[in-house]
Amino acid sequence: MAKKRPQTKGKPQVTSGEIPVVGAREPCPCGSGRRYKACHGRDAAHAVTELVQRPFEGLPGEGDWVALRELVPAATVELPLKDALPEGVPSVTLATVLPMAWPALRRDDGSVLLGLQNDTPSGDISRDLADTLQRALTTEPGNPVQARRAPADGPRLQDLLDANGAFEPVVHSGFEFWVPDSENASGEVGASLERANAAAIPTVKLTGVDSAYWCETPDKNHLRWVMPHPEEKLLDALARLHAAGSSSLGEGTRLVGSFRAHGLTVPVWDLPSSVKAEDVEKPAAEFAERLADALATDAPLTADERRARGGLTNRQVTLS
């Protein structure tokens, strides 16, 4: 026979918010007699592992957050906080990657660098980043911040950042922004800097449309454009343009598919190696106008458009 669980009659009742986190195999502090992992720990574990499909939704520049998380090697953005910066913290800067993959770094001058492309322990990148940011603000200058699992009830970036602040990425050719004197970097930081620079793909942010990034690879160049539209509606619109022969960005360019990343769709174009970022500024702006017209169309897809949509769907790759 199964062992009887201890009775809890007469014990004071507590709410979930008052129950501390203990070891998974320890008795739950609520007094149920069950192990924590089988009682209140189950809800806590679910809260920190449940995947948030659009972690950057509601932040200024959502498309650029996605691009910097998944597509852009080296970039920085100044982050405005809702509240005033703490004393001794002159600035907070988001960075795609930090040395040794640190989650964050409090520099000697007190400024904070927050890494975006790190692995996160929960299903909510926004909550993990907010937890790292809060700890970085109080870390002693000259020290990195280590990774940890964020509390399930902790704040998210949407709670800490100024929703009216600008989000303006600065794309760099390398990672010299890591250190004030990059030419004399040595030791682990110097080695990490050298490796990162060697792997960085040349990338340029377009100025005429939002969240579009040109990049250069050995065989061909690409344009990767993070779009905010609902996926099904966007695929319909792209299919209409593709079937009409108006989905390219000029001679020799081709819409080849798309990525899915953090709840948004990222159409991708192949470009000839001779086509540079400045060459696609005007074609991209013209494409944006054609796309707006296609998005406004509610007519059912034709047979050709359905075939085009099927091809685009088959060439989707999920990044997150």
Short mmCIF file of C-alpha atoms in Angstrom, two decimals:
data_model
loop_
_atom_site.label_atom_id
_atom_site.label_comp_id
_atom_site.label_asym_id
_atom_site.label_seq_id
_atom_site.Cartn_x
_atom_site.Cartn_y
_atom_site.Cartn_z
CA MET A 1 0.00 0.00 0.00
CA ALA A 2 1.09 3.55 -0.67
CA LYS A 3 2.32 5.48 2.31
CA LYS A 4 -0.16 7.90 3.76
CA ARG A 5 0.75 11.54 3.31
CA PRO A 6 1.11 13.55 6.51
CA GLN A 7 -2.06 15.36 7.41
CA THR A 8 -1.99 19.13 7.25
CA LYS A 9 -5.05 19.76 9.42
CA GLY A 10 -4.56 22.69 11.68
CA LYS A 11 -1.56 24.09 9.80
CA PRO A 12 -1.82 27.70 8.66
CA GLN A 13 -2.61 28.13 4.98
CA VAL A 14 -0.28 30.25 2.88
CA THR A 15 -0.61 31.65 -0.61
CA SER A 16 1.63 30.67 -3.49
CA GLY A 17 3.30 34.05 -3.39
CA GLU A 18 4.49 33.39 0.17
CA ILE A 19 6.00 29.96 -0.53
CA PRO A 20 9.81 30.08 -0.84
CA VAL A 21 11.77 28.08 -3.39
CA VAL A 22 13.46 25.00 -1.92
CA GLY A 23 15.21 21.92 -3.32
CA ALA A 24 13.12 19.87 -5.75
CA ARG A 25 13.13 16.79 -3.47
CA GLU A 26 12.56 18.67 -0.22
CA PRO A 27 9.11 18.87 1.43
CA CYS A 28 7.04 21.70 -0.02
CA PRO A 29 6.93 24.64 2.44
CA CYS A 30 3.15 24.86 1.98
CA GLY A 31 2.75 21.89 4.34
CA SER A 32 1.10 19.51 1.88
CA GLY A 33 3.58 16.75 2.69
CA ARG A 34 4.55 16.36 -0.95
CA ARG A 35 7.95 17.10 -2.41
CA TYR A 36 8.37 20.63 -3.71
CA LYS A 37 8.79 19.48 -7.34
CA ALA A 38 5.42 17.69 -7.20
CA CYS A 39 3.62 20.55 -5.49
CA HIS A 40 4.23 24.30 -5.85
CA GLY A 41 7.53 23.64 -7.63
CA ARG A 42 5.56 22.32 -10.59
CA ASP A 43 3.96 25.72 -11.23
CA ALA A 44 7.26 27.50 -10.68
CA ALA A 45 9.06 25.22 -13.15
CA HIS A 46 6.31 25.69 -15.73
CA ALA A 47 6.46 29.47 -15.35
CA VAL A 48 10.18 29.60 -16.14
CA THR A 49 10.20 27.05 -18.97
CA GLU A 50 7.06 28.02 -20.90
CA LEU A 51 8.14 29.48 -24.23
CA VAL A 52 7.19 33.08 -24.88
CA GLN A 53 6.69 33.26 -28.64
CA ARG A 54 7.32 37.01 -28.97
CA PRO A 55 9.63 37.98 -26.09
CA PHE A 56 10.34 41.45 -27.50
CA GLU A 57 6.73 42.38 -28.26
CA GLY A 58 5.88 45.82 -26.91
CA LEU A 59 9.46 47.07 -26.96
CA PRO A 60 10.46 49.84 -29.37
CA GLY A 61 12.16 48.30 -32.40
CA GLU A 62 10.90 44.74 -31.95
CA GLY A 63 12.16 43.79 -35.41
CA ASP A 64 15.64 45.09 -34.62
CA TRP A 65 15.69 43.19 -31.31
CA VAL A 66 15.01 40.01 -33.30
CA ALA A 67 17.65 40.87 -35.91
CA LEU A 68 20.31 41.59 -33.27
CA ARG A 69 19.44 38.40 -31.41
CA GLU A 70 19.59 36.10 -34.47
CA LEU A 71 21.15 37.75 -37.53
CA VAL A 72 23.60 40.56 -36.79
CA PRO A 73 27.11 39.67 -35.57
CA ALA A 74 28.27 42.94 -34.02
CA ALA A 75 26.00 45.78 -32.93
CA THR A 76 25.22 47.95 -29.94
CA VAL A 77 22.22 50.00 -28.80
CA GLU A 78 21.93 52.49 -25.98
CA LEU A 79 19.06 51.41 -23.70
CA PRO A 80 16.94 54.04 -21.92
CA LEU A 81 15.53 52.85 -18.58
CA LYS A 82 12.11 53.78 -17.20
CA ASP A 83 13.74 55.00 -14.01
CA ALA A 84 16.84 57.12 -13.71
CA LEU A 85 20.16 55.33 -14.00
CA PRO A 86 21.55 54.35 -10.59
CA GLU A 87 24.34 56.46 -9.20
CA GLY A 88 27.65 55.40 -10.69
CA VAL A 89 26.09 53.87 -13.84
CA PRO A 90 26.66 56.34 -16.69
CA SER A 91 25.01 54.21 -19.38
CA VAL A 92 23.42 50.87 -20.27
CA THR A 93 24.26 49.41 -23.69
CA LEU A 94 22.82 46.34 -25.36
CA ALA A 95 25.45 44.34 -27.28
CA THR A 96 24.94 41.38 -29.57
CA VAL A 97 27.82 39.43 -28.01
CA LEU A 98 30.24 39.99 -25.11
CA PRO A 99 33.69 38.48 -24.43
CA MET A 100 33.61 34.84 -23.26
CA ALA A 101 29.83 34.94 -23.87
CA TRP A 102 29.28 36.84 -20.60
CA PRO A 103 25.59 37.66 -20.02
CA ALA A 104 26.59 41.17 -18.94
CA LEU A 105 29.59 43.22 -17.93
CA ARG A 106 29.95 46.14 -15.52
CA ARG A 107 32.89 48.09 -16.88
CA ASP A 108 35.53 49.82 -14.79
CA ASP A 109 33.78 53.17 -15.34
CA GLY A 110 30.50 51.72 -14.02
CA SER A 111 28.75 51.48 -17.39
CA VAL A 112 26.84 48.29 -18.22
CA LEU A 113 27.03 46.11 -21.32
CA LEU A 114 24.15 43.62 -21.68
CA GLY A 115 24.68 40.62 -24.00
CA LEU A 116 21.77 39.59 -26.22
CA GLN A 117 22.86 36.42 -28.03
CA ASN A 118 23.52 34.26 -24.97
CA ASP A 119 21.68 31.05 -24.24
CA THR A 120 18.94 31.72 -21.71
CA PRO A 121 17.78 29.21 -19.05
CA SER A 122 14.04 29.85 -19.34
CA GLY A 123 11.51 30.18 -22.12
CA ASP A 124 11.26 33.95 -21.74
CA ILE A 125 14.30 35.78 -23.08
CA SER A 126 12.87 39.09 -21.92
CA ARG A 127 12.67 37.97 -18.29
CA ASP A 128 16.17 36.46 -18.37
CA LEU A 129 17.65 39.65 -19.84
CA ALA A 130 15.83 41.82 -17.32
CA ASP A 131 17.20 39.73 -14.45
CA THR A 132 20.73 39.99 -15.86
CA LEU A 133 20.35 43.75 -16.33
CA GLN A 134 19.16 44.30 -12.76
CA ARG A 135 22.10 42.35 -11.36
CA ALA A 136 24.55 44.19 -13.64
CA LEU A 137 23.40 47.54 -12.28
CA THR A 138 24.57 46.54 -8.78
CA THR A 139 27.65 44.48 -9.71
CA GLU A 140 31.01 45.89 -8.66
CA PRO A 141 32.68 47.75 -11.56
CA GLY A 142 35.17 45.68 -13.51
CA ASN A 143 33.24 42.41 -13.21
CA PRO A 144 31.07 40.26 -15.46
CA VAL A 145 27.62 38.98 -14.48
CA GLN A 146 27.17 35.23 -14.41
CA ALA A 147 24.19 33.37 -15.85
CA ARG A 148 21.38 32.11 -13.64
CA ARG A 149 17.72 31.16 -13.87
CA ALA A 150 15.57 34.25 -13.48
CA PRO A 151 12.85 34.20 -10.81
CA ALA A 152 9.51 33.21 -12.32
CA ASP A 153 7.89 36.38 -11.00
CA GLY A 154 10.77 38.70 -11.90
CA PRO A 155 10.37 41.73 -14.17
CA ARG A 156 10.73 41.63 -17.95
CA LEU A 157 12.52 44.11 -20.19
CA GLN A 158 9.13 45.69 -20.88
CA ASP A 159 8.99 46.58 -17.17
CA LEU A 160 12.47 48.13 -17.04
CA LEU A 161 12.97 49.93 -20.35
CA ASP A 162 11.41 53.23 -21.43
CA ALA A 163 8.68 52.30 -23.93
CA ASN A 164 8.98 55.77 -25.50
CA GLY A 165 12.74 55.61 -25.89
CA ALA A 166 14.41 55.17 -29.25
CA PHE A 167 15.98 51.86 -30.27
CA GLU A 168 18.72 52.72 -32.74
CA PRO A 169 21.22 49.93 -33.45
CA VAL A 170 24.77 50.81 -34.43
CA VAL A 171 26.24 48.00 -36.54
CA HIS A 172 30.00 47.48 -36.17
CA SER A 173 32.49 45.76 -38.45
CA GLY A 174 34.01 43.98 -35.43
CA PHE A 175 33.90 43.73 -31.66
CA GLU A 176 36.37 46.44 -30.71
CA PHE A 177 33.57 48.06 -28.69
CA TRP A 178 34.21 45.39 -26.03
CA VAL A 179 37.19 47.21 -24.59
CA PRO A 180 38.32 50.86 -24.50
CA ASP A 181 41.76 49.99 -25.92
CA SER A 182 41.10 47.08 -28.26
CA GLU A 183 44.53 47.24 -29.92
CA ASN A 184 46.20 46.31 -26.65
CA ALA A 185 43.66 43.69 -25.52
CA SER A 186 45.40 40.59 -24.20
CA GLY A 187 44.71 37.32 -22.40
CA GLU A 188 41.28 35.72 -22.66
CA VAL A 189 39.60 38.95 -23.80
CA GLY A 190 42.17 39.47 -26.54
CA ALA A 191 41.83 35.90 -27.78
CA SER A 192 38.04 36.09 -27.67
CA LEU A 193 38.14 39.39 -29.59
CA GLU A 194 40.36 37.89 -32.28
CA ARG A 195 38.09 34.85 -32.72
CA ALA A 196 34.93 36.95 -32.84
CA ASN A 197 36.32 39.38 -35.41
CA ALA A 198 37.44 36.50 -37.63
CA ALA A 199 33.92 35.03 -37.65
CA ALA A 200 31.97 38.28 -38.10
CA ILE A 201 30.05 38.55 -41.39
CA PRO A 202 30.05 42.11 -42.83
CA THR A 203 26.58 43.50 -42.15
CA VAL A 204 24.88 46.84 -42.86
CA LYS A 205 21.49 48.11 -41.64
CA LEU A 206 19.38 49.74 -44.34
CA THR A 207 18.26 53.28 -43.61
CA GLY A 208 15.16 53.54 -45.82
CA VAL A 209 13.10 50.69 -44.32
CA ASP A 210 12.81 49.22 -40.84
CA SER A 211 14.73 46.18 -39.59
CA ALA A 212 16.37 45.20 -42.90
CA TYR A 213 20.00 44.06 -42.90
CA TRP A 214 22.33 43.46 -45.86
CA CYS A 215 25.14 40.98 -45.31
CA GLU A 216 28.09 39.76 -47.36
CA THR A 217 29.09 36.10 -47.69
CA PRO A 218 31.80 34.51 -49.86
CA ASP A 219 29.49 33.32 -52.66
CA LYS A 220 26.65 35.86 -52.63
CA ASN A 221 25.15 38.63 -50.58
CA HIS A 222 21.78 38.63 -48.82
CA LEU A 223 19.09 40.94 -47.53
CA ARG A 224 17.32 39.71 -44.39
CA TRP A 225 14.31 41.80 -43.45
CA VAL A 226 12.44 41.30 -40.16
CA MET A 227 8.77 42.14 -40.73
CA PRO A 228 6.10 42.81 -38.06
CA HIS A 229 3.07 41.54 -40.02
CA PRO A 230 1.13 38.40 -38.98
CA GLU A 231 2.84 35.41 -40.60
CA GLU A 232 -0.11 34.02 -42.59
CA LYS A 233 -1.07 37.41 -43.99
CA LEU A 234 2.54 38.19 -44.86
CA LEU A 235 3.01 34.87 -46.66
CA ASP A 236 -0.14 35.53 -48.68
CA ALA A 237 1.15 38.96 -49.66
CA LEU A 238 4.60 37.65 -50.57
CA ALA A 239 2.98 34.90 -52.64
CA ARG A 240 0.92 37.46 -54.57
CA LEU A 241 4.05 39.43 -55.39
CA HIS A 242 6.07 36.31 -56.20
CA ALA A 243 3.44 34.98 -58.59
CA ALA A 244 3.27 38.39 -60.28
CA GLY A 245 7.05 38.46 -60.75
CA SER A 246 7.43 41.49 -58.49
CA SER A 247 9.06 39.97 -55.39
CA SER A 248 12.67 40.69 -56.39
CA LEU A 249 14.82 43.69 -55.50
CA GLY A 250 16.22 44.18 -58.98
CA GLU A 251 18.13 42.30 -61.63
CA GLY A 252 19.83 39.16 -60.37
CA THR A 253 18.08 39.24 -56.97
CA ARG A 254 15.62 36.63 -55.75
CA LEU A 255 13.29 36.08 -52.80
CA VAL A 256 14.44 32.65 -51.66
CA GLY A 257 12.47 32.01 -48.47
CA SER A 258 12.22 33.21 -44.91
CA PHE A 259 13.19 32.63 -41.31
CA ARG A 260 10.88 32.42 -38.33
CA ALA A 261 12.38 34.09 -35.29
CA HIS A 262 10.76 35.05 -31.97
CA GLY A 263 7.27 35.29 -33.44
CA LEU A 264 8.21 37.32 -36.51
CA THR A 265 8.89 36.38 -40.13
CA VAL A 266 12.15 37.31 -41.86
CA PRO A 267 12.03 37.18 -45.68
CA VAL A 268 15.45 36.57 -47.26
CA TRP A 269 16.71 37.64 -50.68
CA ASP A 270 19.78 36.38 -52.51
CA LEU A 271 21.78 39.20 -54.07
CA PRO A 272 24.69 39.11 -56.49
CA SER A 273 28.10 39.71 -54.87
CA SER A 274 28.29 43.01 -56.75
CA VAL A 275 25.14 44.35 -55.03
CA LYS A 276 26.04 46.33 -51.91
CA ALA A 277 23.84 47.72 -49.17
CA GLU A 278 23.43 51.13 -50.80
CA ASP A 279 22.31 49.43 -54.02
CA VAL A 280 19.22 47.90 -52.40
CA GLU A 281 18.04 50.97 -50.48
CA LYS A 282 15.77 52.22 -53.29
CA PRO A 283 14.57 48.76 -54.43
CA ALA A 284 13.71 47.88 -50.81
CA ALA A 285 11.68 51.06 -50.36
CA GLU A 286 9.82 50.32 -53.61
CA PHE A 287 9.20 46.74 -52.50
CA ALA A 288 7.75 48.03 -49.22
CA GLU A 289 5.14 49.95 -51.22
CA ARG A 290 4.24 46.88 -53.29
CA LEU A 291 4.03 44.79 -50.13
CA ALA A 292 1.69 47.30 -48.46
CA ASP A 293 -0.69 47.03 -51.43
CA ALA A 294 -0.53 43.22 -51.35
CA LEU A 295 -1.18 43.16 -47.59
CA ALA A 296 -4.30 45.27 -48.13
CA THR A 297 -5.76 42.72 -50.58
CA ASP A 298 -8.32 40.27 -49.19
CA ALA A 299 -9.12 38.40 -52.40
CA PRO A 300 -8.57 34.62 -52.34
CA LEU A 301 -5.23 33.45 -53.71
CA THR A 302 -5.21 32.28 -57.31
CA ALA A 303 -3.82 28.88 -58.29
CA ASP A 304 -0.46 30.45 -59.22
CA GLU A 305 -0.38 32.38 -55.95
CA ARG A 306 -1.14 29.23 -53.95
CA ARG A 307 1.74 27.44 -55.67
CA ALA A 308 4.01 30.40 -54.92
CA ARG A 309 2.90 30.36 -51.29
CA GLY A 310 3.58 26.64 -51.01
CA GLY A 311 7.10 27.18 -52.31
CA LEU A 312 7.74 29.98 -49.83
CA THR A 313 6.36 27.92 -46.96
CA ASN A 314 8.60 24.99 -47.87
CA ARG A 315 11.61 27.28 -47.73
CA GLN A 316 10.99 28.53 -44.20
CA VAL A 317 13.56 27.89 -41.48
CA THR A 318 12.74 28.37 -37.79
CA LEU A 319 15.55 30.00 -35.83
CA SER A 320 13.78 30.14 -32.46
#
